[in-house]
Amino acid sequence: MDFLNPYTLQVFTFLFLNLILAISIYITLSTGQLSLGHAGFMSIGAYTASIATKSADLPLIVALILAVIITGIVALIIGYPTLRLHGLYLAIATLGFGEVVRVIMLNLNITNGALGMTGLQSIGTRLYDLEKLIGLDASALGISVAQMKALSTLIAMILLFIIILLCQVRLDRSRVGRAFSAIRADETAARAMGINITYYKMLAYLIGSMLAGLGGGLYAHITTSITPDDFNYHRVVEILSFAVIGGSEVIIGPLFGAALLTGLPEYLRVLAEYKMIFYGSLLILVMAFRPHGLITASTFAKWKKRKSKSSGKGGQ
């Protein structure tokens, strides 16, 4: 079964991890906040989950919940003073926060400094142990143990992504989602309408940060090793690129951006070493010709208009 190649399955696993991170940056941007602290929150989530599973020997699911909670607490502490800033000032403050977190992780004994944490048990191994308990063995399915672990990890990531996406779609259509949209469209007008700007901005920042923390915990247990440099400035650019290139007006935009930026380097292996140059060039081109991203709300409006026109011609 060539399509069950562990490497291919791992690429798709990282694709769904990036889709979750794309939703996290979309939520933060949905109130017009340009936060560059997602790599820092990923780092906190990754190290919290890693310490919980390796040092405290806690179950993975408990470790991931802890990662989300700890990241949320840090986001609350950081968010209150930084969200008083706007635009580039907020971006610089949150970028500085990410670098502070990275330096702290470099100098703590519990995080093993620059060497990072290795030998973490993978999500696939944990899932395979559970599958064996219910009598589901790789040999019975005619695949290797490595394929079984990689396939189990991918299925778990797909299910988790679908749950998060459904929650996000529900959030967009709720009163909270409409408040987010009103704030992004015009903060002054939203305040005049009685919307509590500080509360909703903090809520969006908190949800986005907690999702980034979850992404960090998942990343640590997919790769089974992490170092502080995994969450440096390059990671910030990568996550932000999902929304800038794909678009941040509708949820499909950052998801498209994440899929594009995860899939293209795999097909263009020759560009692997120049990935950041490729990202930078793509960012400049998109900002020059499609400043709101490749997919925007008007994209769907134009598509529906063309579809209705073609339907009208077909009916004549």
mmCIF file with all atom_site columns, C-alpha atoms in Angstrom, residues 149-238:
data_model
loop_
_atom_site.group_PDB
_atom_site.id
_atom_site.type_symbol
_atom_site.label_atom_id
_atom_site.label_alt_id
_atom_site.label_comp_id
_atom_site.label_asym_id
_atom_site.label_entity_id
_atom_site.label_seq_id
_atom_site.pdbx_PDB_ins_code
_atom_site.Cartn_x
_atom_site.Cartn_y
_atom_site.Cartn_z
_atom_site.occupancy
_atom_site.B_iso_or_equiv
_atom_site.pdbx_formal_charge
_atom_site.auth_seq_id
_atom_site.auth_comp_id
_atom_site.auth_asym_id
_atom_site.auth_atom_id
_atom_site.pdbx_PDB_model_num
ATOM 1  C CA . LYS A 1 149 ? 1.058   4.544  13.865 1.00 0.00 ? 149 LYS A CA 1
ATOM 2  C CA . ALA A 1 150 ? 1.286   7.172  11.115 1.00 0.00 ? 150 ALA A CA 1
ATOM 3  C CA . LEU A 1 151 ? -2.247  6.399  9.899  1.00 0.00 ? 151 LEU A CA 1
ATOM 4  C CA . SER A 1 152 ? -3.669  6.567  13.450 1.00 0.00 ? 152 SER A CA 1
ATOM 5  C CA . THR A 1 153 ? -1.993  9.947  14.007 1.00 0.00 ? 153 THR A CA 1
ATOM 6  C CA . LEU A 1 154 ? -3.383  11.310 10.738 1.00 0.00 ? 154 LEU A CA 1
ATOM 7  C CA . ILE A 1 155 ? -6.941  10.123 11.495 1.00 0.00 ? 155 ILE A CA 1
ATOM 8  C CA . ALA A 1 156 ? -6.744  11.679 14.988 1.00 0.00 ? 156 ALA A CA 1
ATOM 9  C CA . MET A 1 157 ? -5.553  14.995 13.502 1.00 0.00 ? 157 MET A CA 1
ATOM 10 C CA . ILE A 1 158 ? -8.331  14.983 10.878 1.00 0.00 ? 158 ILE A CA 1
ATOM 11 C CA . LEU A 1 159 ? -10.991 14.383 13.533 1.00 0.00 ? 159 LEU A CA 1
ATOM 12 C CA . LEU A 1 160 ? -9.550  17.078 15.793 1.00 0.00 ? 160 LEU A CA 1
ATOM 13 C CA . PHE A 1 161 ? -9.392  19.539 12.887 1.00 0.00 ? 161 PHE A CA 1
ATOM 14 C CA . ILE A 1 162 ? -13.031 18.844 11.920 1.00 0.00 ? 162 ILE A CA 1
ATOM 15 C CA . ILE A 1 163 ? -14.181 19.440 15.528 1.00 0.00 ? 163 ILE A CA 1
ATOM 16 C CA . ILE A 1 164 ? -12.229 22.726 15.758 1.00 0.00 ? 164 ILE A CA 1
ATOM 17 C CA . LEU A 1 165 ? -13.454 23.859 12.321 1.00 0.00 ? 165 LEU A CA 1
ATOM 18 C CA . LEU A 1 166 ? -17.106 23.145 13.201 1.00 0.00 ? 166 LEU A CA 1
ATOM 19 C CA . CYS A 1 167 ? -16.697 25.088 16.463 1.00 0.00 ? 167 CYS A CA 1
ATOM 20 C CA . GLN A 1 168 ? -15.145 27.996 14.535 1.00 0.00 ? 168 GLN A CA 1
ATOM 21 C CA . VAL A 1 169 ? -17.957 28.035 11.937 1.00 0.00 ? 169 VAL A CA 1
ATOM 22 C CA . ARG A 1 170 ? -20.484 28.023 14.786 1.00 0.00 ? 170 ARG A CA 1
ATOM 23 C CA . LEU A 1 171 ? -18.560 30.853 16.485 1.00 0.00 ? 171 LEU A CA 1
ATOM 24 C CA . ASP A 1 172 ? -18.568 32.922 13.268 1.00 0.00 ? 172 ASP A CA 1
ATOM 25 C CA . ARG A 1 173 ? -22.370 32.649 13.044 1.00 0.00 ? 173 ARG A CA 1
ATOM 26 C CA . SER A 1 174 ? -22.950 33.441 16.716 1.00 0.00 ? 174 SER A CA 1
ATOM 27 C CA . ARG A 1 175 ? -23.415 36.770 18.497 1.00 0.00 ? 175 ARG A CA 1
ATOM 28 C CA . VAL A 1 176 ? -19.748 36.654 19.496 1.00 0.00 ? 176 VAL A CA 1
ATOM 29 C CA . GLY A 1 177 ? -18.638 36.141 15.888 1.00 0.00 ? 177 GLY A CA 1
ATOM 30 C CA . ARG A 1 178 ? -20.740 39.082 14.721 1.00 0.00 ? 178 ARG A CA 1
ATOM 31 C CA . ALA A 1 179 ? -19.179 41.226 17.469 1.00 0.00 ? 179 ALA A CA 1
ATOM 32 C CA . PHE A 1 180 ? -15.699 40.177 16.250 1.00 0.00 ? 180 PHE A CA 1
ATOM 33 C CA . SER A 1 181 ? -16.633 41.195 12.680 1.00 0.00 ? 181 SER A CA 1
ATOM 34 C CA . ALA A 1 182 ? -18.047 44.545 13.833 1.00 0.00 ? 182 ALA A CA 1
ATOM 35 C CA . ILE A 1 183 ? -14.842 45.356 15.747 1.00 0.00 ? 183 ILE A CA 1
ATOM 36 C CA . ARG A 1 184 ? -12.656 44.462 12.759 1.00 0.00 ? 184 ARG A CA 1
ATOM 37 C CA . ALA A 1 185 ? -14.799 46.553 10.395 1.00 0.00 ? 185 ALA A CA 1
ATOM 38 C CA . ASP A 1 186 ? -14.867 49.704 12.552 1.00 0.00 ? 186 ASP A CA 1
ATOM 39 C CA . GLU A 1 187 ? -13.826 49.723 16.194 1.00 0.00 ? 187 GLU A CA 1
ATOM 40 C CA . THR A 1 188 ? -15.283 53.174 16.904 1.00 0.00 ? 188 THR A CA 1
ATOM 41 C CA . ALA A 1 189 ? -18.651 52.305 15.377 1.00 0.00 ? 189 ALA A CA 1
ATOM 42 C CA . ALA A 1 190 ? -18.709 48.981 17.257 1.00 0.00 ? 190 ALA A CA 1
ATOM 43 C CA . ARG A 1 191 ? -18.104 50.809 20.551 1.00 0.00 ? 191 ARG A CA 1
ATOM 44 C CA . ALA A 1 192 ? -20.886 53.270 19.725 1.00 0.00 ? 192 ALA A CA 1
ATOM 45 C CA . MET A 1 193 ? -23.213 50.286 19.209 1.00 0.00 ? 193 MET A CA 1
ATOM 46 C CA . GLY A 1 194 ? -22.525 49.173 22.784 1.00 0.00 ? 194 GLY A CA 1
ATOM 47 C CA . ILE A 1 195 ? -20.068 46.344 22.027 1.00 0.00 ? 195 ILE A CA 1
ATOM 48 C CA . ASN A 1 196 ? -17.531 45.800 24.804 1.00 0.00 ? 196 ASN A CA 1
ATOM 49 C CA . ILE A 1 197 ? -14.354 46.135 22.712 1.00 0.00 ? 197 ILE A CA 1
ATOM 50 C CA . THR A 1 198 ? -11.879 45.083 25.424 1.00 0.00 ? 198 THR A CA 1
ATOM 51 C CA . TYR A 1 199 ? -13.868 41.956 26.348 1.00 0.00 ? 199 TYR A CA 1
ATOM 52 C CA . TYR A 1 200 ? -14.253 40.679 22.784 1.00 0.00 ? 200 TYR A CA 1
ATOM 53 C CA . LYS A 1 201 ? -10.664 41.485 21.811 1.00 0.00 ? 201 LYS A CA 1
ATOM 54 C CA . MET A 1 202 ? -9.432  39.632 24.874 1.00 0.00 ? 202 MET A CA 1
ATOM 55 C CA . LEU A 1 203 ? -11.729 36.698 24.101 1.00 0.00 ? 203 LEU A CA 1
ATOM 56 C CA . ALA A 1 204 ? -10.432 36.406 20.513 1.00 0.00 ? 204 ALA A CA 1
ATOM 57 C CA . TYR A 1 205 ? -6.824  36.711 21.688 1.00 0.00 ? 205 TYR A CA 1
ATOM 58 C CA . LEU A 1 206 ? -7.412  34.071 24.382 1.00 0.00 ? 206 LEU A CA 1
ATOM 59 C CA . ILE A 1 207 ? -9.067  31.517 22.057 1.00 0.00 ? 207 ILE A CA 1
ATOM 60 C CA . GLY A 1 208 ? -6.419  32.025 19.358 1.00 0.00 ? 208 GLY A CA 1
ATOM 61 C CA . SER A 1 209 ? -3.576  31.654 21.876 1.00 0.00 ? 209 SER A CA 1
ATOM 62 C CA . MET A 1 210 ? -5.054  28.511 23.445 1.00 0.00 ? 210 MET A CA 1
ATOM 63 C CA . LEU A 1 211 ? -5.392  26.925 19.993 1.00 0.00 ? 211 LEU A CA 1
ATOM 64 C CA . ALA A 1 212 ? -1.742  27.804 19.293 1.00 0.00 ? 212 ALA A CA 1
ATOM 65 C CA . GLY A 1 213 ? -0.812  26.160 22.626 1.00 0.00 ? 213 GLY A CA 1
ATOM 66 C CA . LEU A 1 214 ? -2.733  23.031 21.591 1.00 0.00 ? 214 LEU A CA 1
ATOM 67 C CA . GLY A 1 215 ? -0.882  23.107 18.270 1.00 0.00 ? 215 GLY A CA 1
ATOM 68 C CA . GLY A 1 216 ? 2.428   23.271 20.154 1.00 0.00 ? 216 GLY A CA 1
ATOM 69 C CA . GLY A 1 217 ? 1.521   20.258 22.319 1.00 0.00 ? 217 GLY A CA 1
ATOM 70 C CA . LEU A 1 218 ? 0.528   18.271 19.228 1.00 0.00 ? 218 LEU A CA 1
ATOM 71 C CA . TYR A 1 219 ? 3.684   19.324 17.371 1.00 0.00 ? 219 TYR A CA 1
ATOM 72 C CA . ALA A 1 220 ? 5.897   18.105 20.242 1.00 0.00 ? 220 ALA A CA 1
ATOM 73 C CA . HIS A 1 221 ? 4.273   14.669 20.234 1.00 0.00 ? 221 HIS A CA 1
ATOM 74 C CA . ILE A 1 222 ? 4.275   14.307 16.457 1.00 0.00 ? 222 ILE A CA 1
ATOM 75 C CA . THR A 1 223 ? 7.972   15.143 16.055 1.00 0.00 ? 223 THR A CA 1
ATOM 76 C CA . THR A 1 224 ? 8.914   13.566 19.480 1.00 0.00 ? 224 THR A CA 1
ATOM 77 C CA . SER A 1 225 ? 11.581  16.243 20.036 1.00 0.00 ? 225 SER A CA 1
ATOM 78 C CA . ILE A 1 226 ? 11.562  20.007 20.405 1.00 0.00 ? 226 ILE A CA 1
ATOM 79 C CA . THR A 1 227 ? 14.097  22.785 20.853 1.00 0.00 ? 227 THR A CA 1
ATOM 80 C CA . PRO A 1 228 ? 13.522  26.515 21.511 1.00 0.00 ? 228 PRO A CA 1
ATOM 81 C CA . ASP A 1 229 ? 14.567  27.253 17.907 1.00 0.00 ? 229 ASP A CA 1
ATOM 82 C CA . ASP A 1 230 ? 11.507  25.362 16.651 1.00 0.00 ? 230 ASP A CA 1
ATOM 83 C CA . PHE A 1 231 ? 9.481   28.381 17.784 1.00 0.00 ? 231 PHE A CA 1
ATOM 84 C CA . ASN A 1 232 ? 11.620  31.260 16.571 1.00 0.00 ? 232 ASN A CA 1
ATOM 85 C CA . TYR A 1 233 ? 10.820  34.185 14.259 1.00 0.00 ? 233 TYR A CA 1
ATOM 86 C CA . HIS A 1 234 ? 10.549  31.870 11.233 1.00 0.00 ? 234 HIS A CA 1
ATOM 87 C CA . ARG A 1 235 ? 7.622   30.071 12.857 1.00 0.00 ? 235 ARG A CA 1
ATOM 88 C CA . VAL A 1 236 ? 5.871   33.430 13.400 1.00 0.00 ? 236 VAL A CA 1
ATOM 89 C CA . VAL A 1 237 ? 6.272   34.324 9.720  1.00 0.00 ? 237 VAL A CA 1
ATOM 90 C CA . GLU A 1 238 ? 5.035   30.892 8.657  1.00 0.00 ? 238 GLU A CA 1
#
